[in-house]
């Protein structure tokens, strides 16, 4: 399969690297000169579960890509999706399927602005990845990927995408529950990511604070209530169980929103709490805790932007 990966950061490199290793014709696409140069000069270095792989996958700027891929996986941060897809217009062909496994809401809807609905696939992945340095990515532990076409149809192309990911070791299933899984992940991230970003604390001190845990549970509850009112069967018990697991097992972890805040970068809060607040508003539901964290993160982002 010819695969393009738009956004060759931590996750783009993990997915693109493993797909290349599995024999697919992969091109990584990014805007970072440093990242592209490092990958082309030294290969992509992927540290995974104690193994260090050097993967000779090409990395390009969008303007250098000439051939349309069968599958274009978008792995920018959500705030960069639209600009990235604009830059990719020249190589999105009439048969290119777009796949988003990004966190947050509204990603598939952005893709529909670039290809017809029947060529948009969305989902989630629980595989983790961190960018160690330019061209070097670290990933630890198992994960699960769930995908579904936006129009709900299971086509040969969807099956081909699923088996490519599965064959690359990215444990993939076609799941009618992918939309619920997206909302459950949003509930988790809207609670924990924002709490760490606003307090500056890692997961450990959040886990140790009954007040922070209470707030996290309230936010998750609000998000799931909005999903349920939309007819999406997100399960609060499942979110809380995942949250308890993360609080116990990842005490030193700095969620990406905390890292973004510390580096004075814009965060993904608009596609998490921000999107939930807008969905809730359209349904006439109040989500005060989710909204408060949204406003606090936005306040810090604005202060960082002018600092
Ligand atoms: P990242 O910041 O490591 O990578 C994003 C990449 O996109 C960067 O290399 C950046 O240069 C590139 N980019 C920015 N603008 C671009 C543009 N216009 N065109 C092309 N490339 C552009 O982010 P990440 O951690 O890989 O996360 C990507 C997405 O996956 C996010 O939505 C995140 O929430 C989600 N996600 C992350 C993890 C994780 O463990 N890191 C797990 C699951 C989901």
Coordinates of C-alpha atoms and ligand atoms in Angstrom, one line a residue:
X1 CA 0.0 0.0 0.0
X2 CA 1.3 3.5 -0.8
X3 CA 1.0 5.5 2.5
X4 CA 1.6 9.1 3.3
X5 CA 1.9 10.3 6.9
X6 CA 1.1 13.9 7.3
X7 CA 2.7 15.1 10.5
X8 CA 5.9 13.1 11.2
X9 CA 6.2 13.7 14.9
X10 CA 6.0 11.1 17.6
X11 CA 2.9 9.2 16.4
X12 CA 3.5 9.8 12.7
X13 CA 7.0 8.3 13.0
X14 CA 5.7 5.3 15.0
X15 CA 3.0 4.5 12.5
X16 CA 4.9 5.4 9.4
X17 CA 8.0 3.6 10.6
X18 CA 6.2 0.4 11.4
X19 CA 4.2 0.4 8.2
X20 CA 7.5 0.9 6.2
X21 CA 9.1 -1.9 8.1
X22 CA 6.1 -4.1 7.2
X23 CA 6.8 -3.5 3.5
X24 CA 4.5 -0.6 2.6
X25 CA 5.7 2.3 0.5
X26 CA 5.6 5.1 3.1
X27 CA 6.5 8.8 2.8
X28 CA 6.6 10.9 6.0
X29 CA 5.5 14.5 5.4
X30 CA 6.3 17.4 7.8
X31 CA 7.1 21.1 8.0
X32 CA 10.1 20.7 10.4
X33 CA 13.4 21.1 8.6
X34 CA 15.2 19.5 11.5
X35 CA 13.0 16.5 11.6
X36 CA 13.1 15.9 7.8
X37 CA 16.8 16.3 7.6
X38 CA 17.5 14.0 10.6
X39 CA 15.3 11.2 9.2
X40 CA 16.7 11.5 5.7
X41 CA 20.3 11.6 6.9
X42 CA 20.3 8.9 9.6
X43 CA 17.0 7.0 9.1
X44 CA 14.1 7.1 11.5
X45 CA 15.4 5.8 14.9
X46 CA 12.5 4.0 16.6
X47 CA 13.1 2.8 20.2
X48 CA 10.4 0.4 21.0
X49 CA 10.1 -2.0 23.9
X50 CA 13.9 -2.2 24.4
X51 CA 14.6 -2.6 20.7
X52 CA 16.3 0.2 18.6
X53 CA 15.3 0.1 15.0
X54 CA 16.8 2.3 12.2
X55 CA 14.2 2.6 9.5
X56 CA 15.1 4.1 6.1
X57 CA 11.8 5.8 5.5
X58 CA 11.8 9.0 3.3
X59 CA 10.7 12.3 4.8
X60 CA 9.5 15.2 2.6
X61 CA 7.9 18.6 2.6
X62 CA 4.4 18.5 1.2
X63 CA 5.5 20.4 -2.0
X64 CA 8.0 17.6 -2.7
X65 CA 5.4 14.8 -2.8
X66 CA 4.5 13.9 -6.4
X67 CA 2.5 10.7 -6.2
X68 CA -0.9 10.4 -4.5
X69 CA -1.0 7.8 -1.7
X70 CA -3.7 5.2 -1.3
X71 CA -3.8 6.1 2.4
X72 CA -2.9 9.5 4.0
X73 CA -2.7 9.2 7.8
X74 CA -3.0 12.7 9.5
X75 CA -0.9 12.8 12.6
X76 CA -0.4 16.6 13.2
X77 CA -1.7 18.1 16.4
X78 CA -5.3 18.9 15.8
X79 CA -4.8 22.6 15.6
X80 CA -2.6 22.1 12.5
X81 CA -4.8 19.6 10.6
X82 CA -6.4 22.1 8.3
X83 CA -3.2 23.9 7.3
X84 CA -1.4 20.5 6.8
X85 CA -4.2 19.2 4.6
X86 CA -4.2 22.5 2.6
X87 CA -0.5 21.9 1.9
X88 CA -1.3 18.3 0.9
X89 CA -4.0 19.2 -1.6
X90 CA -1.5 18.7 -4.5
X91 CA -1.0 15.0 -3.7
X92 CA -4.4 14.0 -2.4
X93 CA -5.6 11.9 -5.3
X94 CA -9.1 10.8 -6.4
X95 CA -8.6 7.5 -4.6
X96 CA -6.8 8.7 -1.5
X97 CA -8.4 7.7 1.8
X98 CA -7.7 9.9 4.8
X99 CA -7.3 8.4 8.2
X100 CA -7.3 10.3 11.5
X101 CA -6.3 8.7 14.8
X102 CA -5.7 12.1 16.4
X103 CA -7.2 12.9 19.8
X104 CA -10.2 15.2 20.1
X105 CA -13.4 15.9 18.3
X106 CA -14.0 17.3 14.8
X107 CA -11.0 15.7 13.1
X108 CA -13.0 13.7 10.6
X109 CA -15.1 16.7 9.8
X110 CA -12.0 18.7 8.8
X111 CA -11.1 15.8 6.5
X112 CA -14.5 16.0 4.8
X113 CA -13.5 19.4 3.6
X114 CA -10.7 17.7 1.5
X115 CA -12.2 14.4 0.3
X116 CA -15.7 13.0 0.1
X117 CA -17.2 11.5 3.3
X118 CA -16.8 7.9 2.0
X119 CA -13.0 8.3 1.9
X120 CA -12.7 9.5 5.5
X121 CA -11.8 7.0 8.2
X122 CA -11.5 7.9 11.9
X123 CA -10.5 6.1 15.0
X124 CA -8.4 6.0 18.1
X125 CA -5.1 4.4 19.1
X126 CA -3.8 3.8 22.6
X127 CA -0.2 3.2 21.4
X128 CA 2.0 5.9 23.0
X129 CA 4.9 7.7 21.5
X130 CA 7.3 10.5 22.4
X131 CA 9.7 12.5 20.3
X132 CA 13.1 12.0 22.0
X133 CA 15.0 14.3 19.6
X134 CA 14.9 15.1 15.8
X135 CA 14.4 11.8 14.0
X136 CA 14.3 9.7 17.2
X137 CA 11.0 8.4 18.6
X138 CA 10.3 6.3 21.7
X139 CA 7.3 4.0 22.3
X140 CA 6.7 1.7 25.2
X141 CA 4.1 -1.0 25.7
X142 CA 1.2 -2.4 23.9
X143 CA -1.8 -0.6 22.4
X144 CA -5.0 -0.9 20.5
X145 CA -6.2 0.8 17.3
X146 CA -9.9 1.0 16.4
X147 CA -11.1 2.4 13.1
X148 CA -14.3 3.0 11.3
X149 CA -15.3 4.7 8.1
X150 CA -17.2 8.0 8.6
X151 CA -20.1 6.8 6.5
X152 CA -20.2 3.5 8.6
X153 CA -19.6 1.2 5.6
X154 CA -17.1 -1.6 5.7
X155 CA -15.4 -1.5 2.3
X156 CA -12.5 -3.5 0.9
X157 CA -10.4 -0.3 1.3
X158 CA -11.3 -0.1 5.0
X159 CA -10.3 -3.8 5.4
X160 CA -7.1 -3.1 3.6
X161 CA -6.2 -0.2 5.9
X162 CA -7.0 -2.4 8.9
X163 CA -4.9 -5.3 7.8
X164 CA -2.0 -3.0 6.9
X165 CA -2.0 -1.6 10.5
X166 CA -2.5 -5.0 12.0
X167 CA 0.3 -6.4 9.9
X168 CA 2.6 -3.6 11.0
X169 CA 2.1 -4.6 14.7
X170 CA -0.4 -1.7 15.4
X171 CA -3.1 -4.1 16.6
X172 CA -6.1 -2.8 14.6
X173 CA -9.8 -3.7 14.5
X174 CA -12.7 -2.3 12.5
X175 CA -15.1 -1.2 15.2
X176 CA -18.6 0.2 15.0
X177 CA -17.8 1.5 18.5
X178 CA -15.0 3.8 17.2
X179 CA -17.1 7.0 17.7
X180 CA -17.9 6.0 21.3
X181 CA -14.2 5.2 21.9
X182 CA -13.2 8.7 20.5
X183 CA -15.6 10.3 23.0
X184 CA -14.3 8.1 25.9
X185 CA -10.8 9.2 25.0
X186 CA -11.9 12.8 24.9
X187 CA -13.5 12.4 28.3
X188 CA -10.2 11.1 29.7
X189 CA -8.0 13.8 28.1
X190 CA -10.4 16.6 28.8
X191 CA -10.1 15.7 32.5
X192 CA -6.5 14.6 33.0
X193 CA -4.6 16.6 30.4
X194 CA -6.2 19.9 31.4
X195 CA -5.7 19.2 35.1
X196 CA -2.0 18.6 34.6
X197 CA -1.6 21.6 32.2
X198 CA -3.3 24.1 34.6
X199 CA -1.7 22.9 37.8
X200 CA 1.7 22.1 36.3
X201 CA 1.6 18.8 38.1
X202 CA 2.5 15.4 36.7
X203 CA 0.0 12.5 37.0
X204 CA 1.4 11.4 40.4
X205 CA 0.4 14.4 42.5
X206 CA -3.0 14.5 40.7
X207 CA -3.5 10.9 41.7
X208 CA -2.6 11.7 45.3
X209 CA -5.1 14.6 45.6
X210 CA -8.8 13.6 46.4
X211 CA -9.9 17.0 45.1
X212 CA -8.1 16.6 41.8
X213 CA -9.5 13.1 41.3
X214 CA -13.0 14.3 42.1
X215 CA -12.7 17.1 39.6
X216 CA -11.4 14.7 36.9
X217 CA -14.3 12.4 37.5
X218 CA -16.8 15.3 37.3
X219 CA -15.3 16.4 33.9
X220 CA -15.3 12.9 32.5
X221 CA -19.0 12.6 33.7
X222 CA -19.9 15.8 31.9
X223 CA -18.2 14.7 28.6
X224 CA -19.9 11.3 28.6
X225 CA -23.3 12.9 29.3
X226 CA -22.9 15.1 26.2
X227 CA -21.9 12.0 24.1
X228 CA -24.9 10.0 25.5
X229 CA -27.3 12.9 24.7
X230 CA -26.0 12.8 21.1
X231 CA -26.9 9.1 21.0
X232 CA -23.3 7.9 21.3
X233 CA -22.8 5.0 23.7
X234 CA -19.8 6.2 25.5
X235 CA -19.4 4.5 28.9
X236 CA -18.4 6.5 32.0
X237 CA -17.4 3.4 33.9
X238 CA -14.9 2.5 31.2
X239 CA -13.5 6.0 31.2
X240 CA -13.1 6.0 35.0
X241 CA -11.5 2.5 34.9
X242 CA -8.9 3.7 32.3
X243 CA -8.4 6.9 34.4
X244 CA -7.7 4.9 37.6
X245 CA -5.3 2.7 35.7
X246 CA -3.4 5.7 34.3
X247 CA -3.3 7.4 37.8
X248 CA -1.8 4.3 39.3
X249 CA 0.6 3.3 36.5
X250 CA 1.8 6.6 35.0
X251 CA 2.7 8.7 38.0
X252 CA 5.7 10.4 36.3
X253 CA 3.9 11.0 33.0
X254 CA 3.7 14.5 31.6
X255 CA 0.7 14.5 29.3
X256 CA 1.2 16.3 26.0
X257 CA -0.9 19.3 27.1
X258 CA 1.4 19.8 30.1
X259 CA 4.4 19.6 27.8
X260 CA 2.9 22.0 25.3
X261 CA 2.1 24.4 28.1
X262 CA 5.6 24.2 29.5
X263 CA 7.1 24.9 26.1
X264 CA 4.7 27.8 25.5
X265 CA 3.1 26.1 22.6
X266 CA -0.6 26.1 21.8
X267 CA -2.4 23.0 23.1
X268 CA -5.1 20.8 21.7
X269 CA -7.7 22.1 24.2
X270 CA -10.0 23.5 21.4
X271 CA -10.6 20.0 20.1
X272 CA -11.0 18.6 23.6
X273 CA -12.8 20.7 26.3
X274 CA -13.5 23.5 23.7
X275 CA -15.3 21.1 21.4
X276 CA -17.2 19.5 24.2
X277 CA -18.4 23.0 25.4
X278 CA -19.6 23.8 21.9
X279 CA -21.4 20.4 21.6
X280 CA -23.0 20.9 25.0
X281 CA -24.1 24.4 24.1
X282 CA -25.8 23.2 21.0
X283 CA -27.7 20.6 23.1
X284 CA -28.5 23.1 25.9
X285 CA -26.5 21.1 28.4
X286 CA -24.3 22.8 31.0
X287 CA -20.7 21.4 31.5
X288 CA -19.3 23.8 34.1
X289 CA -16.2 21.9 35.1
X290 CA -15.2 21.1 31.5
X291 CA -15.8 24.7 30.6
X292 CA -13.8 26.1 33.6
X293 CA -10.8 24.0 32.7
X294 CA -11.1 25.1 29.0
X295 CA -11.1 28.8 30.0
X296 CA -8.2 28.3 32.4
X297 CA -6.1 26.6 29.7
X298 CA -7.0 29.3 27.2
X299 CA -6.0 31.9 29.8
X300 CA -2.6 30.3 30.2
X301 CA -2.1 30.0 26.5
X302 CA -2.8 33.7 26.0
X303 CA -0.4 34.6 28.8
X304 CA 2.2 32.4 27.3
X305 CA 1.7 33.9 23.8
X306 CA 2.5 37.4 25.1
X307 CA 5.2 36.4 27.6
Ligands
LIG1 P1 3.9 15.7 17.6 O1 3.8 17.2 18.0 O2 5.0 14.9 18.1 O3 3.9 15.6 16.0 C1 3.1 16.5 15.2 C2 3.9 16.7 13.9 O4 3.1 17.5 13.0 C3 5.2 17.6 14.2 O5 6.3 16.9 13.7 C4 5.0 18.9 13.4 O6 6.1 19.4 12.9 C5 4.0 18.4 12.4 N1 3.3 19.5 11.7 C6 2.8 20.6 12.3 N2 2.2 21.4 11.3 C7 2.3 20.6 10.1 C8 1.8 20.9 8.8 N3 1.2 22.0 8.5 N4 2.1 20.0 7.9 C9 2.8 18.8 8.2 N5 3.2 18.5 9.4 C10 3.0 19.4 10.4 O7 2.4 15.2 18.0 P2 2.1 13.6 18.4 O8 2.4 13.4 19.8 O9 2.6 12.7 17.4 O10 0.5 13.7 18.3 C11 -0.2 13.7 17.0 C12 -1.7 13.5 17.3 O11 -1.9 12.2 17.8 C13 -2.3 14.4 18.3 O12 -3.6 14.7 17.9 C14 -2.3 13.6 19.6 O13 -3.2 14.0 20.5 C15 -2.5 12.2 19.1 N6 -2.0 11.1 19.9 C16 -0.8 11.2 20.5 C17 -0.4 10.1 21.2 C18 1.0 10.1 21.8 O14 1.3 9.3 22.7 N7 1.9 11.0 21.4 C19 -1.2 9.0 21.4 C20 -2.4 9.0 20.8 C21 -2.8 10.0 20.0

